[in-house]
mmCIF file of C-alpha atoms in Angstrom:
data_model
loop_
_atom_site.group_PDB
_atom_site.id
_atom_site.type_symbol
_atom_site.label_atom_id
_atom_site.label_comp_id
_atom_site.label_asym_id
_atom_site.label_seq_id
_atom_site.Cartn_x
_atom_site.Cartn_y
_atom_site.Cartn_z
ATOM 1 C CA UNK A 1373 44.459 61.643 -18.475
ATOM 2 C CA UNK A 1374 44.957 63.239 -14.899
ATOM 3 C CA UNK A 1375 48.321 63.380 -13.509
ATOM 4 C CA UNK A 1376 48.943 63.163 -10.013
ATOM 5 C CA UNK A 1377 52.489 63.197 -7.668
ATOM 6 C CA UNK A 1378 53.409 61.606 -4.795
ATOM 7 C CA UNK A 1379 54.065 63.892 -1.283
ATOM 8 C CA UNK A 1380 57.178 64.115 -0.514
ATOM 9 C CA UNK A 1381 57.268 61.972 2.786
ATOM 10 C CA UNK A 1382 59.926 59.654 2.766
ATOM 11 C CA UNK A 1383 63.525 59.788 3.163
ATOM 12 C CA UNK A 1384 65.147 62.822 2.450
ATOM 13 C CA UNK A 1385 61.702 64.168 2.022
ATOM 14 C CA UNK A 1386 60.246 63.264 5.752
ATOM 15 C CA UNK A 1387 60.308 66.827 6.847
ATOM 16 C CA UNK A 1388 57.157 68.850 6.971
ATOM 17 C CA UNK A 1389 58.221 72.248 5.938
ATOM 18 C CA UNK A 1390 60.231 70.758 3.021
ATOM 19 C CA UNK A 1391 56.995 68.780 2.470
ATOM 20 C CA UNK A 1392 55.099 71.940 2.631
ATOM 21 C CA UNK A 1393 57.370 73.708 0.341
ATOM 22 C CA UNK A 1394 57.146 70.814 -2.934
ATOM 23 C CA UNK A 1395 53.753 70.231 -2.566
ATOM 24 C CA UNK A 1396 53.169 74.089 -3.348
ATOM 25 C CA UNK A 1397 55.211 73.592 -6.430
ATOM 26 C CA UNK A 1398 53.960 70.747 -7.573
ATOM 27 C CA UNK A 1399 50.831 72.023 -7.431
ATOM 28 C CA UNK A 1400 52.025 74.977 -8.895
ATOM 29 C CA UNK A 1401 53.254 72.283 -12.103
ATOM 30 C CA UNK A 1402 49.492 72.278 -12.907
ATOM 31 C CA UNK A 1403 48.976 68.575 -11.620
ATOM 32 C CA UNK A 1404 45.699 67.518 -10.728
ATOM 33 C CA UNK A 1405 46.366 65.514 -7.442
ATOM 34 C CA UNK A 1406 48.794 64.734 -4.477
ATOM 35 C CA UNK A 1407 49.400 61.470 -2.768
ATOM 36 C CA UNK A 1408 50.416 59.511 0.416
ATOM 37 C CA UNK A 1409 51.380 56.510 1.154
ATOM 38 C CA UNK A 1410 51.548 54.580 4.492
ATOM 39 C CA UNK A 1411 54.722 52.381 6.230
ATOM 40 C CA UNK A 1412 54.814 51.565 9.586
ATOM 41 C CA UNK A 1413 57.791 50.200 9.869
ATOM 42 C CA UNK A 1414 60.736 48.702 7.368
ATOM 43 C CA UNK A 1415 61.980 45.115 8.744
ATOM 44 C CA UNK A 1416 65.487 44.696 7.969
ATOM 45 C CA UNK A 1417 64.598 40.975 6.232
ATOM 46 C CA UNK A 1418 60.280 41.179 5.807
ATOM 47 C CA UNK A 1419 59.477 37.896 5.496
ATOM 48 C CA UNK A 1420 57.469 37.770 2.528
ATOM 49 C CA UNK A 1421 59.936 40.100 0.485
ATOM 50 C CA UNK A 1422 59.661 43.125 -1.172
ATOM 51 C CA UNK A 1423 58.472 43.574 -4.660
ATOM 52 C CA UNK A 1424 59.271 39.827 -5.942
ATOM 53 C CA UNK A 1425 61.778 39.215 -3.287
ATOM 54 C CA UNK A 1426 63.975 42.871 -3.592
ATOM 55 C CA UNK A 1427 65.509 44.337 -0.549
ATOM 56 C CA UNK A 1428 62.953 46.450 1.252
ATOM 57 C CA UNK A 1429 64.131 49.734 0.016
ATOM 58 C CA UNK A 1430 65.997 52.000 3.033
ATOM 59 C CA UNK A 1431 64.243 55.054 2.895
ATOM 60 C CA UNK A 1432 61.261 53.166 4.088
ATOM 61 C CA UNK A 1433 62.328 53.181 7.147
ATOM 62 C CA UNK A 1434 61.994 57.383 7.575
ATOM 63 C CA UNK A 1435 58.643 58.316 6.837
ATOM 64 C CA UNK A 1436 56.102 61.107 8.043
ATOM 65 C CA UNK A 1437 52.664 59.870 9.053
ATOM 66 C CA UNK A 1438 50.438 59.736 5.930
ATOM 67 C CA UNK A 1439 47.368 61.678 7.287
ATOM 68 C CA UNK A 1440 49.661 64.493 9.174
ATOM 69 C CA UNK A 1441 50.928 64.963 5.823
ATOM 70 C CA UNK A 1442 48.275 65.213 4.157
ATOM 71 C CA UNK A 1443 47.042 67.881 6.568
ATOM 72 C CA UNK A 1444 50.391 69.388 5.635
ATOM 73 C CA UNK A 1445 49.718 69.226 2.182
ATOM 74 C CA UNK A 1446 45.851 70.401 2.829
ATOM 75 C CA UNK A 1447 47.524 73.604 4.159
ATOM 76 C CA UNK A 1448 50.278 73.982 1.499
ATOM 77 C CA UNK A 1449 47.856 73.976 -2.003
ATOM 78 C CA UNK A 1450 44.179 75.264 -2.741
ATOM 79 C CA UNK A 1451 43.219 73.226 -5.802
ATOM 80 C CA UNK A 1452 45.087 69.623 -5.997
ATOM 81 C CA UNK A 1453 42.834 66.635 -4.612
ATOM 82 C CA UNK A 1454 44.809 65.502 -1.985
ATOM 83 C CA UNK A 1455 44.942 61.319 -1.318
ATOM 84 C CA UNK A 1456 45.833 58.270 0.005
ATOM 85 C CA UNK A 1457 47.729 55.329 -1.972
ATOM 86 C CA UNK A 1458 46.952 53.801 -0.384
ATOM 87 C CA UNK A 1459 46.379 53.918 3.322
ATOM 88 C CA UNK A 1460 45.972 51.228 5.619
ATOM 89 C CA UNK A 1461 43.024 51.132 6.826
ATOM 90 C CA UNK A 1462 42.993 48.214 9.695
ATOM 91 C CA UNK A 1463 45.255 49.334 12.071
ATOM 92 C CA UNK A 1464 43.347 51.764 13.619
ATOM 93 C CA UNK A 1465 39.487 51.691 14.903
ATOM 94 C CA UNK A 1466 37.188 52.850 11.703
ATOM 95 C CA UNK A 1467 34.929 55.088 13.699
ATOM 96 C CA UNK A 1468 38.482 56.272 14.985
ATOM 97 C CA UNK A 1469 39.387 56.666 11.316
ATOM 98 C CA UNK A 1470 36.305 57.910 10.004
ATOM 99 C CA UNK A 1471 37.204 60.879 12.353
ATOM 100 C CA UNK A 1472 40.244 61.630 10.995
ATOM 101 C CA UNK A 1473 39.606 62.277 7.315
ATOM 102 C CA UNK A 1474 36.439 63.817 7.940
ATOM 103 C CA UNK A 1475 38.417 66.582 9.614
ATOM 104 C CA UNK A 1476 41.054 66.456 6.320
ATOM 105 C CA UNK A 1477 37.900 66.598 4.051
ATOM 106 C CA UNK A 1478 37.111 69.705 6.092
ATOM 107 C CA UNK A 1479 40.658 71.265 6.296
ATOM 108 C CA UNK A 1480 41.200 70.728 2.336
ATOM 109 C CA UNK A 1481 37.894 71.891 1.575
ATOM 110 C CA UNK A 1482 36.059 68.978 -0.149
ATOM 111 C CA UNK A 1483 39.113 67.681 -1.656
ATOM 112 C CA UNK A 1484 39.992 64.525 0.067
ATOM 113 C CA UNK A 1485 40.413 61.466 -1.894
ATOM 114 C CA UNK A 1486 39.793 58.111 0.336
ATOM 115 C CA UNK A 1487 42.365 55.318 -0.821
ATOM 116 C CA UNK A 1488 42.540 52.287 1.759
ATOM 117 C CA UNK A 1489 43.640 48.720 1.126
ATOM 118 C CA UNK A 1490 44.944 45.874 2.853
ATOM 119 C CA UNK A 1491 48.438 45.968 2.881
ATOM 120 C CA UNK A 1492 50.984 43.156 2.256
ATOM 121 C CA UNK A 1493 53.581 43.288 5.314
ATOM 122 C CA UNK A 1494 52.914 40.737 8.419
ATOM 123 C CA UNK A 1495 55.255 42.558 10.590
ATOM 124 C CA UNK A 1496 53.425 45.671 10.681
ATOM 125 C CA UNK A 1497 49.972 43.976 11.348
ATOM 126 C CA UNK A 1498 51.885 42.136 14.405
ATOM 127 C CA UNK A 1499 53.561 45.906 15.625
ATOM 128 C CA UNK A 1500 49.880 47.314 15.445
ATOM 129 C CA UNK A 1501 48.703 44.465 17.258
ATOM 130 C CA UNK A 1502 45.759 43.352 14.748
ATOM 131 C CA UNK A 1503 45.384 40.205 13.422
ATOM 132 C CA UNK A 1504 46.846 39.216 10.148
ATOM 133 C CA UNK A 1505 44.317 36.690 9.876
ATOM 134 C CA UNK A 1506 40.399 37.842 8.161
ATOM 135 C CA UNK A 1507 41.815 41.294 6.625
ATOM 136 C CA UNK A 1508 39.184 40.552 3.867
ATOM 137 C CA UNK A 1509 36.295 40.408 6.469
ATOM 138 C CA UNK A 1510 37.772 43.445 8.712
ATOM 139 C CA UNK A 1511 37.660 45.686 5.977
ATOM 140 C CA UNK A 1512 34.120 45.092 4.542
ATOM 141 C CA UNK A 1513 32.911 46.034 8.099
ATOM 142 C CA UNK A 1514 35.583 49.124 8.037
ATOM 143 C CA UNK A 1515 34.037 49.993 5.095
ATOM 144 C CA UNK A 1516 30.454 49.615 6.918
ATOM 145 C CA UNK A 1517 31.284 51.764 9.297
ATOM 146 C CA UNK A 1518 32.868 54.408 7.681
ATOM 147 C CA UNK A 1519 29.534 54.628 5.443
ATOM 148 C CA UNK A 1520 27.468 54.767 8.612
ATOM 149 C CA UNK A 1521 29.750 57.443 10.282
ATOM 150 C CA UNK A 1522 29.713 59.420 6.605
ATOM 151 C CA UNK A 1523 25.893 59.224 6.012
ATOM 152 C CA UNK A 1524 23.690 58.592 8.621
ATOM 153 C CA UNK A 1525 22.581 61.358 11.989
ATOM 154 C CA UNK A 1526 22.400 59.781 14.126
ATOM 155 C CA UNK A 1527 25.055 57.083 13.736
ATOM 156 C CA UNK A 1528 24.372 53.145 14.583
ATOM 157 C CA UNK A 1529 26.048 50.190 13.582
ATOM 158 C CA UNK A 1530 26.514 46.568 15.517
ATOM 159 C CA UNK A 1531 28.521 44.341 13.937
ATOM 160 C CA UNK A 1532 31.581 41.487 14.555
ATOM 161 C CA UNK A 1533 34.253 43.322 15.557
ATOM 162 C CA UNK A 1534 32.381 46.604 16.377
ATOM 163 C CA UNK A 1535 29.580 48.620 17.884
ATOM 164 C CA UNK A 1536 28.676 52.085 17.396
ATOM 165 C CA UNK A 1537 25.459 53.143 20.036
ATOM 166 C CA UNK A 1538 22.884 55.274 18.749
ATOM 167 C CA UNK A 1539 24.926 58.559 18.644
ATOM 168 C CA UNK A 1540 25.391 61.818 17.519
ATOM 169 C CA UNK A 1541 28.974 62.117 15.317
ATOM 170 C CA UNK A 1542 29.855 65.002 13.790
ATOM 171 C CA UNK A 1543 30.756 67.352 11.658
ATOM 172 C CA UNK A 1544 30.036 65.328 8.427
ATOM 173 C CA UNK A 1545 33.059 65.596 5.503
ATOM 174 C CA UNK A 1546 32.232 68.455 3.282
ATOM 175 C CA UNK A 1547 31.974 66.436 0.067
ATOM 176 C CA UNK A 1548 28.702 64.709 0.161
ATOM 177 C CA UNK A 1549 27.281 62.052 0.828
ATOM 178 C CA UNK A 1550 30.896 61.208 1.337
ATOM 179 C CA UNK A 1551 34.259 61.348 -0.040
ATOM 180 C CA UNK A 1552 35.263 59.373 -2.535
ATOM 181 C CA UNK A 1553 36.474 55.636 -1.622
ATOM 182 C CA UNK A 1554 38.713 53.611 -3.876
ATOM 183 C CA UNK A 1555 40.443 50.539 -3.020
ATOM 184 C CA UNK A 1556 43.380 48.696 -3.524
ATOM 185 C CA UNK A 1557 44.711 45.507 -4.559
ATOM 186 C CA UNK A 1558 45.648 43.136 -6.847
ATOM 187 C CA UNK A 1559 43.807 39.968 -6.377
ATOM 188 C CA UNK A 1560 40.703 38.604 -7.445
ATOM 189 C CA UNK A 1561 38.935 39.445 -3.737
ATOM 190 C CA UNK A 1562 40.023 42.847 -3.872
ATOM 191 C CA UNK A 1563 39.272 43.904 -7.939
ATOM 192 C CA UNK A 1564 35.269 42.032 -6.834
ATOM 193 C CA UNK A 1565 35.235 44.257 -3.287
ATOM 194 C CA UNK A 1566 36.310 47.307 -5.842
ATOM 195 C CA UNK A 1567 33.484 46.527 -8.737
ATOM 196 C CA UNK A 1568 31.252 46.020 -5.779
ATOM 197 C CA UNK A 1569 31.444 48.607 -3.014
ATOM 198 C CA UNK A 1570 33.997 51.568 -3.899
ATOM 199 C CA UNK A 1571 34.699 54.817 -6.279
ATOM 200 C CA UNK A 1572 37.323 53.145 -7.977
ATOM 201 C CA UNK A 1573 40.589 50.997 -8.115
ATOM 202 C CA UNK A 1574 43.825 52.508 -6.855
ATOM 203 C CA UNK A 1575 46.322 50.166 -9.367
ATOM 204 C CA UNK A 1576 49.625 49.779 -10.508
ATOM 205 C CA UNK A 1577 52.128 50.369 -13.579
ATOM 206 C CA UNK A 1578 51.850 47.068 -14.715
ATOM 207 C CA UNK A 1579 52.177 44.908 -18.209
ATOM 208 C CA UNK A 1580 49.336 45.388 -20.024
ATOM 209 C CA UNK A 1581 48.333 41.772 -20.542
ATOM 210 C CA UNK A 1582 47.504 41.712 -16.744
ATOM 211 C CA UNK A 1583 45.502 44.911 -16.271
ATOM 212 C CA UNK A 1584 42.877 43.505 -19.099
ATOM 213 C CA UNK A 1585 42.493 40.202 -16.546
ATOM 214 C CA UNK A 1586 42.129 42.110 -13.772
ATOM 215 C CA UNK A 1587 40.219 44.306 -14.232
ATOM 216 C CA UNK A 1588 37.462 42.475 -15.723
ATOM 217 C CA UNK A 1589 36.751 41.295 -12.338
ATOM 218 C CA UNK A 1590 36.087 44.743 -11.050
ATOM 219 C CA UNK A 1591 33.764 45.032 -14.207
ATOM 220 C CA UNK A 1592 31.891 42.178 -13.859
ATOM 221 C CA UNK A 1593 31.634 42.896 -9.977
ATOM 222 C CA UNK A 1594 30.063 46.382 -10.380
ATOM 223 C CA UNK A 1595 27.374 44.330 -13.380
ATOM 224 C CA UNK A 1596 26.483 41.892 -10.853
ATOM 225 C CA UNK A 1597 25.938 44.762 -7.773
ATOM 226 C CA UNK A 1598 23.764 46.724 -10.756
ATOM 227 C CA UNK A 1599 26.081 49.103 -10.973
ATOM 228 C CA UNK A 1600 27.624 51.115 -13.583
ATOM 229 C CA UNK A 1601 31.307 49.834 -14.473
ATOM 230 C CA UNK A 1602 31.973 53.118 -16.318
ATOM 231 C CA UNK A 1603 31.596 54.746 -13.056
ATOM 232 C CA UNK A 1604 34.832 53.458 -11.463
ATOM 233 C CA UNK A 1605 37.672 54.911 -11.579
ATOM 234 C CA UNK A 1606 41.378 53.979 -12.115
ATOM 235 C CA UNK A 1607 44.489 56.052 -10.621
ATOM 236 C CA UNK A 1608 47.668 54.171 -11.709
ATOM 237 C CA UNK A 1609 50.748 54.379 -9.084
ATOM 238 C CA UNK A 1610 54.081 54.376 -10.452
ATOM 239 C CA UNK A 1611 57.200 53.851 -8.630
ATOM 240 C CA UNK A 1612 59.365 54.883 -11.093
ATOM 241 C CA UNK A 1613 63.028 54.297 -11.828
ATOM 242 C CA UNK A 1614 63.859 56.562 -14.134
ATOM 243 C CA UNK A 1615 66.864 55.799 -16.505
ATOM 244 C CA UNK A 1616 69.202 58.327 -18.575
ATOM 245 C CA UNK A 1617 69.465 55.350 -21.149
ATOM 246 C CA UNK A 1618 66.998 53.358 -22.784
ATOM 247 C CA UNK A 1619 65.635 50.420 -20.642
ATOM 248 C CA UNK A 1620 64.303 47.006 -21.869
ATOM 249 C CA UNK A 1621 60.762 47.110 -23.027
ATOM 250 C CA UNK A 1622 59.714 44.779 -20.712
ATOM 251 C CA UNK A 1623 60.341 46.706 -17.833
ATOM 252 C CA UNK A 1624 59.033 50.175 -18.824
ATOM 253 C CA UNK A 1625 56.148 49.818 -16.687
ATOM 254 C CA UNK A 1626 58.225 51.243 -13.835
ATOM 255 C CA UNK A 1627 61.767 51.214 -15.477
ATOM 256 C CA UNK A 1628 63.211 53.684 -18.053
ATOM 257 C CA UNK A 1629 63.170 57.153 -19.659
ATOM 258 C CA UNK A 1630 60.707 59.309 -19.053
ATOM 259 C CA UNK A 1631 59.063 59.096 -22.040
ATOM 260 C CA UNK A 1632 59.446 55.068 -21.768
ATOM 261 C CA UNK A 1633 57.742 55.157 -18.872
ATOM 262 C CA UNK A 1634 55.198 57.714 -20.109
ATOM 263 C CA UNK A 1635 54.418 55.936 -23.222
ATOM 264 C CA UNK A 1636 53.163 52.825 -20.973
ATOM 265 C CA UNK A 1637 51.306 54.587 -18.708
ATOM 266 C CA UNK A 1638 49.327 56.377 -21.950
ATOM 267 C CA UNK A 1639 48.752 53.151 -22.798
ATOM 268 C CA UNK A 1640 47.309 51.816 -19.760
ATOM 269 C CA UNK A 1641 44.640 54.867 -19.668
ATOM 270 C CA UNK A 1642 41.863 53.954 -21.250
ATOM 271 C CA UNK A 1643 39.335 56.538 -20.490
ATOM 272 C CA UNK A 1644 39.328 60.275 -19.355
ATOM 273 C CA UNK A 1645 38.682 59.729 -15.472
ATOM 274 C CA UNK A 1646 41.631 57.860 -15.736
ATOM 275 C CA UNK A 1647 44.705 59.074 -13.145
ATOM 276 C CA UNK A 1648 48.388 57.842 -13.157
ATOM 277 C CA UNK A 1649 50.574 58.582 -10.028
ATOM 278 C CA UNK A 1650 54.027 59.381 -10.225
ATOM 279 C CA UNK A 1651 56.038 58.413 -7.184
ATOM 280 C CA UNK A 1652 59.562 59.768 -7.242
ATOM 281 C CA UNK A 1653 60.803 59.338 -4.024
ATOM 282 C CA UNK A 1654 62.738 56.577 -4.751
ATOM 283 C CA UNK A 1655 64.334 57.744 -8.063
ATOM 284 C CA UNK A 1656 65.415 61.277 -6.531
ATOM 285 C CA UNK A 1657 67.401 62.498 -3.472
ATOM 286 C CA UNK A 1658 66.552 66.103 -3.436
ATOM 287 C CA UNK A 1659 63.867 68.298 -3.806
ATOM 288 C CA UNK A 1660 65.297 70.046 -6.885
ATOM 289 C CA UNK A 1661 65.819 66.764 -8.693
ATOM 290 C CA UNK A 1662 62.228 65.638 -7.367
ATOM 291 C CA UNK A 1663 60.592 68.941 -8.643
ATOM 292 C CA UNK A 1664 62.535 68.573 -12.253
ATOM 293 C CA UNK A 1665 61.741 65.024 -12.949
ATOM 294 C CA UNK A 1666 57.881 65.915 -11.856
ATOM 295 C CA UNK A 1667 58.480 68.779 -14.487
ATOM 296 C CA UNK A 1668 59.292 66.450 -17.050
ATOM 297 C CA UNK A 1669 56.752 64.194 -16.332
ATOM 298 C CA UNK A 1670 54.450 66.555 -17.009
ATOM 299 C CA UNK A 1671 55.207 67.904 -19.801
ATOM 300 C CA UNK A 1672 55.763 64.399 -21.223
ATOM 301 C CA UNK A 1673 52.015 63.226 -19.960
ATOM 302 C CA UNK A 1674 50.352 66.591 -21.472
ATOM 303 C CA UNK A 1675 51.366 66.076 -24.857
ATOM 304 C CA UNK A 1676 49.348 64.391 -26.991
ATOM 305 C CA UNK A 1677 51.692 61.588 -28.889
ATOM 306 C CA UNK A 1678 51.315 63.345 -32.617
ATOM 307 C CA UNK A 1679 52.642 66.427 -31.517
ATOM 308 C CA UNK A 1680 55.719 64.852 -29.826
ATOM 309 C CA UNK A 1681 59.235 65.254 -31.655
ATOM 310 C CA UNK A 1682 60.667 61.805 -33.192
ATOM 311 C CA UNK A 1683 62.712 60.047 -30.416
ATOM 312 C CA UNK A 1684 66.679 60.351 -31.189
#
């Protein structure tokens, strides 16, 4: 299993030399990635909710900009894959896009890890002014584009919403033919675009009855396109509340001890490629608490279960 860390970006976190500072630790942890993840904004009552109808949590509303810090981060490690979970990829041009993580591929040195998806808030699609309406259909031509931008000299594409004119765009990203792409999601649509057209699925901590349905889609997608399902890979983000005490087993997919939380997560990875990623932003208010708890996860993650000491 692969164990990867949020970047500190939110809340008390949204400062870039603090920022700069944890994500050389962590990486110094022995971790094997470092991710972002993208707000606009945090509306006071979102319409749709938050996470089954919670309050939209507070520090959402101060944030850094996810590919500034990943350039941050870029700067601040040498060996952590640095990504986005995920990033949202419609409110900005593609070709406009495309430009921007080529230059982080460059700046980390091949280590840029592409994670876009859809999104679930209306109110930032209105503040970005892009319609809310055909987010399926925008992103398979994002997608097109970003492919076109990656991999072909020179660089064409006419479609819907956009056209590129024969042209010259570089540099290229270092890792070819491209970065990696994985997608989120947690719908039918979006585990089909992931068996179909990306790297992998960025998922969730979830119960473990619902990752099986899932993500047969994504399996039978990639048959269908002739690919190879054991190809894709699977990071799974975890926005975890960590407990002192023991929490119901029902919850331990995000809720609990460490090792609770641990012990679900080990049993959601199925195969070697697969990632989990540990977001404690929400769970810790300081960087010393943060760079503990990451501690612990780690050593919790590393060990195999038959070596572990009897719970007490």
């Amino acid at each position: 299993m692969r164990i990867g860390f949020s970047v500190p970006q939110f809340g008390p976190f949204a400062d870039p030399d603090r920022t700069a500072r944890m994500c050389t630790a962590l990486e110094a942890l022995g971790c094997h990635s470092l991710w972002v993840a993208d707000r606009l904004l945090a509306p006071l009552t979102p319409a749709e909710g938050y996470a089954g109808g919670k309050e939209m949590p507070v520090r959402y509303g101060t944030h850094l900009d996810p590919l500034l810090a990943l350039g941050v981060a870029a700067a601040a490690t040498e060996r952590v894959r640095l990504g986005s979970s995920t990033l949202n990829a419609l409110w900005q041009p593609p070709v406009v896009l495309a430009r921007a993580l080529t230059t982080l591929d460059l700046i980390s040195r091949g280590r840029l890890e592409v994670g876009i998806g859809l999104g679930w808030m209306r109110e930032e699609y209105a503040a970005a002014g892009v319609p809310w309406q055909g987010r399926g259909t925008r992103l398979e031509e994002t997608l097109d584009v970003l492919d076109a931008v990656w991999r072909c000299d020179p660089v064409v594409h006419t479609g819907p919403l956009w056209t590129i004119p024969e042209s010259t765009v570089l540099p290229k990203p270092l890792q070819s033919p491209r970065p990696p792409i994985l997608l989120g999601g947690f719908t039918p649509p979006a585990l089909e675009r992931v068996g179909r057209r990306a790297d992998g699925w960025l998922g969730a901590s979830m119960p473990l009855p619902y990752l099986g349905g899932l993500w047969a889609v994504a399996v039978e997608a990639a048959e269908r396109a002739g690919r190879d399902p054991a190809a894709l890979r699977r990071v799974f983000r975890v926005n975890a509340d960590v407990t002192t005490a023991e929490a119901d087993p029902s919850e331990t997919h995000h809720r609990g001890t460490v090792r609770q939380i641990c012990d679900h997560l080990r049993a959601m990875c199925g195969a070697d490629t697969d990632e989990v990623l540990v977001d404690l932003q929400l769970t810790t208010d300081s960087p010393e608490q943060f760079l503990d708890l990451a501690a612990a996860f780690m050593a919790e993650l590393a060990e195999p279960p038959a070596h572990r000491p009897p719970r007490r």
